[in-house]
GROMACS .gro file of C-alpha atoms in nm:
model
  323
    1MET     CA    1   0.000   0.000   0.000
    2GLN     CA    2   0.288   0.231   0.078
    3VAL     CA    3   0.443   0.158  -0.265
    4PHE     CA    4   0.117   0.242  -0.440
    5ARG     CA    5   0.099   0.582  -0.270
    6SER     CA    6   0.455   0.662  -0.374
    7GLU     CA    7   0.374   0.579  -0.736
    8ILE     CA    8   0.071   0.808  -0.722
    9LYS     CA    9   0.283   1.094  -0.589
   10VAL     CA   10   0.544   1.041  -0.858
   11GLY     CA   11   0.276   1.030  -1.126
   12LEU     CA   12   0.113   1.348  -1.001
   13LEU     CA   13   0.452   1.521  -0.992
   14VAL     CA   14   0.526   1.417  -1.351
   15LEU     CA   15   0.181   1.526  -1.466
   16VAL     CA   16   0.207   1.867  -1.299
   17SER     CA   17   0.556   1.915  -1.444
   18PHE     CA   18   0.434   1.828  -1.793
   19ILE     CA   19   0.141   2.070  -1.763
   20LEU     CA   20   0.371   2.350  -1.645
   21PHE     CA   21   0.611   2.271  -1.931
   22VAL     CA   22   0.332   2.297  -2.190
   23ILE     CA   23   0.206   2.623  -2.038
   24GLY     CA   24   0.560   2.764  -2.045
   25ILE     CA   25   0.595   2.675  -2.412
   26PHE     CA   26   0.272   2.857  -2.491
   27VAL     CA   27   0.385   3.161  -2.293
   28VAL     CA   28   0.738   3.206  -2.428
   29SER     CA   29   0.690   3.077  -2.784
   30ASP     CA   30   0.472   3.157  -3.080
   31VAL     CA   31   0.292   2.824  -3.077
   32ARG     CA   32  -0.035   2.998  -3.000
   33SER     CA   33  -0.004   3.176  -3.333
   34LEU     CA   34  -0.086   2.846  -3.504
   35TRP     CA   35  -0.447   2.905  -3.410
   36ASP     CA   36  -0.441   3.274  -3.504
   37LYS     CA   37  -0.583   3.374  -3.840
   38LYS     CA   38  -0.306   3.510  -4.063
   39LYS     CA   39  -0.307   3.652  -4.414
   40THR     CA   40  -0.041   3.511  -4.648
   41LEU     CA   41   0.122   3.744  -4.902
   42THR     CA   42   0.405   3.695  -5.151
   43ILE     CA   43   0.647   3.984  -5.198
   44LEU     CA   44   0.886   3.987  -5.496
   45PHE     CA   45   1.232   4.141  -5.462
   46GLN     CA   46   1.531   4.163  -5.693
   47TYR     CA   47   1.768   4.142  -5.396
   48ALA     CA   48   1.693   3.963  -5.068
   49ASP     CA   49   1.968   4.146  -4.872
   50GLY     CA   50   2.024   3.854  -4.631
   51ILE     CA   51   1.673   3.835  -4.486
   52THR     CA   52   1.582   3.495  -4.339
   53ALA     CA   53   1.272   3.298  -4.247
   54GLY     CA   54   1.133   3.415  -3.916
   55SER     CA   55   1.234   3.778  -3.969
   56PRO     CA   56   0.968   4.021  -3.847
   57VAL     CA   57   0.725   4.202  -4.076
   58TRP     CA   58   0.630   4.558  -3.983
   59TYR     CA   59   0.330   4.752  -4.105
   60ALA     CA   60   0.372   5.130  -4.067
   61GLY     CA   61   0.633   5.074  -3.795
   62PHE     CA   62   0.426   4.811  -3.603
   63GLU     CA   63   0.508   4.439  -3.604
   64VAL     CA   64   0.219   4.243  -3.760
   65GLY     CA   65   0.375   3.912  -3.864
   66GLY     CA   66   0.684   3.734  -3.988
   67VAL     CA   67   0.861   3.586  -4.288
   68LYS     CA   68   0.748   3.229  -4.354
   69GLU     CA   69   0.950   3.126  -4.659
   70ILE     CA   70   1.214   3.256  -4.903
   71ARG     CA   71   1.257   3.100  -5.246
   72LEU     CA   72   1.325   3.179  -5.611
   73ALA     CA   73   1.009   3.314  -5.770
   74PRO     CA   74   0.859   3.051  -6.002
   75GLY     CA   75   0.790   3.178  -6.353
   76VAL     CA   76   0.943   3.521  -6.284
   77ALA     CA   77   1.300   3.589  -6.393
   78ASP     CA   78   1.546   3.754  -6.155
   79ARG     CA   79   1.305   3.770  -5.862
   80ILE     CA   80   1.314   3.640  -5.504
   81ALA     CA   81   0.974   3.543  -5.362
   82ILE     CA   82   0.935   3.611  -4.990
   83THR     CA   83   0.621   3.463  -4.836
   84VAL     CA   84   0.501   3.650  -4.528
   85LYS     CA   85   0.218   3.597  -4.283
   86VAL     CA   86   0.060   3.912  -4.147
   87SER     CA   87  -0.235   4.001  -3.931
   88PRO     CA   88  -0.562   4.042  -4.123
   89ASP     CA   89  -0.599   4.380  -3.954
   90ALA     CA   90  -0.298   4.506  -4.153
   91ARG     CA   91  -0.458   4.655  -4.463
   92VAL     CA   92  -0.190   4.591  -4.720
   93ARG     CA   93  -0.304   4.758  -5.040
   94LYS     CA   94  -0.212   4.719  -5.404
   95ASP     CA   95   0.000   5.036  -5.404
   96SER     CA   96   0.165   4.961  -5.068
   97ARG     CA   97   0.544   4.971  -5.074
   98ALA     CA   98   0.745   4.684  -4.927
   99GLU     CA   99   1.113   4.729  -4.841
  100ILE     CA  100   1.384   4.529  -4.666
  101ARG     CA  101   1.540   4.735  -4.389
  102SER     CA  102   1.786   4.692  -4.104
  103LEU     CA  103   1.743   4.742  -3.730
  104GLY     CA  104   2.039   4.977  -3.707
  105MET     CA  105   2.351   4.989  -3.921
  106MET     CA  106   2.447   4.622  -3.863
  107GLY     CA  107   2.120   4.497  -3.711
  108ALA     CA  108   1.878   4.222  -3.812
  109LYS     CA  109   1.676   4.250  -4.131
  110TYR     CA  110   1.300   4.297  -4.142
  111VAL     CA  111   1.029   4.371  -4.399
  112GLU     CA  112   0.862   4.712  -4.377
  113ILE     CA  113   0.525   4.757  -4.551
  114SER     CA  114   0.369   5.100  -4.596
  115PRO     CA  115  -0.011   5.142  -4.571
  116GLY     CA  116  -0.061   5.280  -4.924
  117SER     CA  117  -0.339   5.511  -5.036
  118PRO     CA  118  -0.693   5.472  -4.897
  119ASP     CA  119  -0.843   5.450  -5.248
  120SER     CA  120  -0.631   5.149  -5.349
  121PRO     CA  121  -0.787   4.799  -5.310
  122VAL     CA  122  -0.678   4.580  -5.018
  123LEU     CA  123  -0.480   4.266  -5.109
  124ALA     CA  124  -0.638   3.934  -5.021
  125SER     CA  125  -0.458   3.631  -4.880
  126GLY     CA  126  -0.240   3.472  -5.151
  127ASP     CA  127  -0.192   3.793  -5.354
  128THR     CA  128   0.147   3.917  -5.474
  129LEU     CA  129   0.308   4.253  -5.401
  130GLU     CA  130   0.606   4.399  -5.588
  131GLY     CA  131   0.872   4.505  -5.338
  132LYS     CA  132   1.135   4.774  -5.366
  133SER     CA  133   1.480   4.618  -5.368
  134PRO     CA  134   1.726   4.764  -5.116
  135ALA     CA  135   2.057   4.912  -5.221
  136SER     CA  136   2.360   4.701  -5.133
  137LEU     CA  137   2.655   4.840  -4.942
  138SER     CA  138   2.887   4.767  -5.236
  139GLU     CA  139   2.670   4.980  -5.467
  140ILE     CA  140   2.683   5.268  -5.220
  141ILE     CA  141   3.063   5.239  -5.192
  142GLU     CA  142   3.097   5.224  -5.571
  143THR     CA  143   2.876   5.528  -5.619
  144GLY     CA  144   3.067   5.712  -5.347
  145GLY     CA  145   3.393   5.631  -5.527
  146LYS     CA  146   3.259   5.777  -5.850
  147VAL     CA  147   3.146   6.092  -5.674
  148ALA     CA  148   3.484   6.124  -5.500
  149SER     CA  149   3.660   6.089  -5.835
  150GLY     CA  150   3.434   6.355  -5.980
  151LEU     CA  151   3.510   6.585  -5.689
  152VAL     CA  152   3.883   6.539  -5.751
  153ASP     CA  153   3.830   6.643  -6.114
  154LEU     CA  154   3.624   6.938  -5.994
  155VAL     CA  155   3.902   7.056  -5.761
  156GLN     CA  156   4.155   7.017  -6.041
  157ASN     CA  157   3.939   7.227  -6.273
  158ALA     CA  158   3.907   7.492  -6.002
  159LYS     CA  159   4.286   7.501  -5.965
  160GLU     CA  160   4.329   7.538  -6.340
  161LEU     CA  161   4.074   7.819  -6.343
  162ILE     CA  162   4.258   8.004  -6.066
  163PHE     CA  163   4.589   7.953  -6.246
  164GLU     CA  164   4.444   8.095  -6.568
  165VAL     CA  165   4.305   8.399  -6.387
  166ARG     CA  166   4.640   8.464  -6.218
  167ASN     CA  167   4.827   8.438  -6.547
  168ASP     CA  168   4.605   8.698  -6.720
  169TYR     CA  169   4.423   8.469  -6.958
  170THR     CA  170   4.160   8.629  -7.173
  171VAL     CA  171   3.824   8.715  -7.020
  172LYS     CA  172   3.652   8.487  -7.266
  173ASP     CA  173   3.851   8.180  -7.152
  174THR     CA  174   3.789   8.266  -6.787
  175ILE     CA  175   3.413   8.295  -6.842
  176GLN     CA  176   3.405   7.964  -7.028
  177ASN     CA  177   3.594   7.785  -6.749
  178ALA     CA  178   3.364   7.936  -6.487
  179ASN     CA  179   3.056   7.805  -6.671
  180THR     CA  180   3.214   7.458  -6.690
  181LEU     CA  181   3.284   7.467  -6.317
  182ILE     CA  182   2.922   7.558  -6.239
  183ASP     CA  183   2.792   7.271  -6.456
  184GLN     CA  184   3.018   7.024  -6.279
  185LEU     CA  185   2.902   7.151  -5.939
  186LYS     CA  186   2.543   7.085  -6.046
  187GLU     CA  187   2.628   6.729  -6.154
  188ARG     CA  188   2.807   6.651  -5.828
  189THR     CA  189   2.517   6.789  -5.626
  190ALA     CA  190   2.276   6.566  -5.821
  191ASP     CA  191   2.503   6.263  -5.762
  192LEU     CA  192   2.490   6.318  -5.385
  193ARG     CA  193   2.113   6.270  -5.369
  194PRO     CA  194   2.100   5.894  -5.454
  195ILE     CA  195   2.387   5.834  -5.210
  196MET     CA  196   2.190   5.991  -4.926
  197GLU     CA  197   1.886   5.781  -5.019
  198ASN     CA  198   2.090   5.458  -5.027
  199VAL     CA  199   2.255   5.535  -4.692
  200ARG     CA  200   1.911   5.591  -4.539
  201LYS     CA  201   1.795   5.250  -4.664
  202VAL     CA  202   2.101   5.070  -4.531
  203SER     CA  203   2.087   5.238  -4.191
  204GLY     CA  204   1.722   5.148  -4.129
  205GLU     CA  205   1.490   5.302  -3.878
  206GLY     CA  206   1.688   5.188  -3.571
  207GLY     CA  207   1.998   5.400  -3.622
  208HIS     CA  208   1.874   5.724  -3.471
  209GLU     CA  209   2.211   5.893  -3.469
  210LEU     CA  210   2.284   5.801  -3.832
  211VAL     CA  211   1.937   5.913  -3.938
  212SER     CA  212   1.995   6.247  -3.765
  213LEU     CA  213   2.330   6.280  -3.943
  214ILE     CA  214   2.169   6.205  -4.279
  215LYS     CA  215   1.907   6.473  -4.215
  216GLU     CA  216   2.179   6.726  -4.141
  217VAL     CA  217   2.367   6.626  -4.458
  218ARG     CA  218   2.048   6.661  -4.659
  219ALA     CA  219   1.982   7.004  -4.514
  220THR     CA  220   2.340   7.103  -4.594
  221ASN     CA  221   2.301   6.965  -4.946
  222VAL     CA  222   1.983   7.168  -5.001
  223SER     CA  223   2.155   7.479  -4.863
  224VAL     CA  224   2.457   7.425  -5.088
  225ALA     CA  225   2.230   7.371  -5.390
  226LYS     CA  226   2.046   7.697  -5.315
  227LYS     CA  227   2.372   7.886  -5.269
  228LEU     CA  228   2.510   7.740  -5.592
  229GLY     CA  229   2.194   7.849  -5.771
  230SER     CA  230   2.222   8.202  -5.636
  231ILE     CA  231   2.596   8.210  -5.714
  232GLU     CA  232   2.527   8.094  -6.067
  233THR     CA  233   2.260   8.361  -6.112
  234GLU     CA  234   2.484   8.636  -5.977
  235LEU     CA  235   2.779   8.511  -6.180
  236ASN     CA  236   2.572   8.504  -6.498
  237LYS     CA  237   2.456   8.860  -6.428
  238THR     CA  238   2.812   8.971  -6.358
  239LEU     CA  239   2.942   8.799  -6.669
  240GLY     CA  240   2.667   8.958  -6.876
  241GLN     CA  241   2.745   9.302  -6.736
  242ALA     CA  242   3.117   9.243  -6.790
  243GLY     CA  243   3.052   9.143  -7.150
  244ARG     CA  244   2.841   9.450  -7.212
  245GLY     CA  245   3.100   9.667  -7.038
  246LEU     CA  246   3.376   9.525  -7.256
  247SER     CA  247   3.171   9.586  -7.568
  248GLU     CA  248   3.098   9.946  -7.464
  249ALA     CA  249   3.464  10.001  -7.372
  250ASP     CA  250   3.570   9.867  -7.710
  251GLU     CA  251   3.326  10.099  -7.887
  252THR     CA  252   3.448  10.392  -7.673
  253ILE     CA  253   3.811  10.316  -7.754
  254LYS     CA  254   3.729  10.298  -8.123
  255GLY     CA  255   3.545  10.634  -8.100
  256VAL     CA  256   3.834  10.799  -7.916
  257HIS     CA  257   4.081  10.660  -8.166
  258SER     CA  258   3.868  10.790  -8.452
  259ILE     CA  259   3.843  11.136  -8.292
  260ILE     CA  260   4.218  11.149  -8.234
  261SER     CA  261   4.287  11.041  -8.590
  262SER     CA  262   4.051  11.299  -8.741
  263ASN     CA  263   4.176  11.586  -8.520
  264GLN     CA  264   4.544  11.505  -8.516
  265ASP     CA  265   4.641  11.839  -8.678
  266ASN     CA  266   4.422  12.036  -8.434
  267ILE     CA  267   4.570  11.851  -8.139
  268ALA     CA  268   4.922  11.929  -8.262
  269SER     CA  269   4.828  12.297  -8.300
  270ILE     CA  270   4.678  12.303  -7.949
  271LEU     CA  271   4.993  12.149  -7.808
  272ASP     CA  272   5.203  12.415  -7.983
  273HIS     CA  273   4.984  12.691  -7.839
  274LEU     CA  274   5.006  12.536  -7.495
  275ASN     CA  275   5.381  12.523  -7.526
  276GLU     CA  276   5.395  12.889  -7.633
  277THR     CA  277   5.159  12.987  -7.347
  278SER     CA  278   5.380  12.801  -7.104
  279GLN     CA  279   5.681  12.994  -7.227
  280HIS     CA  280   5.493  13.325  -7.183
  281LEU     CA  281   5.393  13.226  -6.830
  282ASP     CA  282   5.754  13.143  -6.750
  283ALA     CA  283   5.863  13.486  -6.878
  284LEU     CA  284   5.588  13.660  -6.679
  285SER     CA  285   5.681  13.468  -6.366
  286GLU     CA  286   6.047  13.565  -6.409
  287ASP     CA  287   5.954  13.931  -6.461
  288LEU     CA  288   5.738  13.936  -6.147
  289ARG     CA  289   6.014  13.771  -5.951
  290LEU     CA  290   6.256  14.046  -6.056
  291HIS     CA  291   6.002  14.336  -6.021
  292PRO     CA  292   5.748  14.235  -5.754
  293TRP     CA  293   5.638  14.598  -5.699
  294LYS     CA  294   5.457  14.587  -6.034
  295VAL     CA  295   5.183  14.384  -5.867
  296VAL     CA  296   5.115  14.657  -5.608
  297TRP     CA  297   5.189  14.989  -5.782
  298LYS     CA  298   5.130  15.094  -6.134
  299ALA     CA  299   5.430  15.167  -6.348
  300ASP     CA  300   5.281  15.501  -6.466
  301GLY     CA  301   5.550  15.746  -6.343
  302LYS     CA  302   5.409  15.786  -5.993
  303LEU     CA  303   5.655  15.711  -5.717
  304GLU     CA  304   5.613  15.496  -5.410
  305PRO     CA  305   5.629  15.656  -5.055
  306ALA     CA  306   5.982  15.755  -4.960
  307ASN     CA  307   5.960  15.672  -4.589
  308ALA     CA  308   5.740  15.552  -4.305
  309GLU     CA  309   5.606  15.906  -4.251
  310GLU     CA  310   5.452  15.908  -4.598
  311TRP     CA  311   5.309  15.559  -4.537
  312ARG     CA  312   5.124  15.686  -4.229
  313GLU     CA  313   5.013  15.998  -4.413
  314LYS     CA  314   4.866  15.809  -4.703
  315GLY     CA  315   4.706  15.540  -4.485
  316ARG     CA  316   4.655  15.310  -4.781
  317ILE     CA  317   4.825  15.135  -5.068
  318GLY     CA  318   4.773  15.293  -5.408
  319PRO     CA  319   4.914  15.542  -5.652
  320TYR     CA  320   5.112  15.831  -5.507
  321GLY     CA  321   5.199  16.179  -5.632
  322GLU     CA  322   5.537  16.292  -5.748
  323LYS     CA  323   5.789  16.412  -5.492
   0.00000   0.00000   0.00000
């Protein structure tokens, strides 16, 4: 009888342990999702970017399911078919955009689905959605290398332009080089935009610091583009004014040259008269230096005061009577 009671206790202990084990599995695992109603969708990508089965699926930033299967798309060339199971409450529409993103710079991959427009029809279970393939890190590095090479060429062109200006090249060559430099600046600014977009895709939504940095770079890029536009406008105005000024100066020089050519004899005569007048002024200056009293008293036979007594008597400067 004692043995029978011990067996009952052991059996009850095993039964309770098994029940607790099953409850624990239901609590910590996703087994309960087997009874949940899920909607199955197939998303086609050109590049899977390392996503695996079991990766989460987010809808507008909220987790609604997971990746069930990844395979080559049957009947579709160069496509990867990713089968996902999502909550039926997630209204994935025909124009919704699906992307593969990262949780941080080096984090796990997940599928992000945007809601789409309210007027677009909702996809049913089993429908297919065309995804937007992510940019690979190698493509970003390659594009960055091309942009860096272009920037090196741009700096070299700027150096050549400065060298030409310092060595008194013609205004026409300088204007042409400046226009080329502006065009290259526009091209490099346009090349920076896809790089910023690719970096944003690689970084994902989890890298808050990198996202903030990208926003600052974008703002700087927009500011630089605006400044380049204003610089180009002002430079074009300045170049136009310089061109008109050069044309007017050329016309003025031609007019002056024509006037000088047609009045060469008159100019020579004027120079002769000026020379003669200068000689007369020199003679007059010499005469006044030798006879300064001629400026004060007339040379008409009347004598100047003989002494200080006569100065006080007259009380003024002027002609005086004969002694």
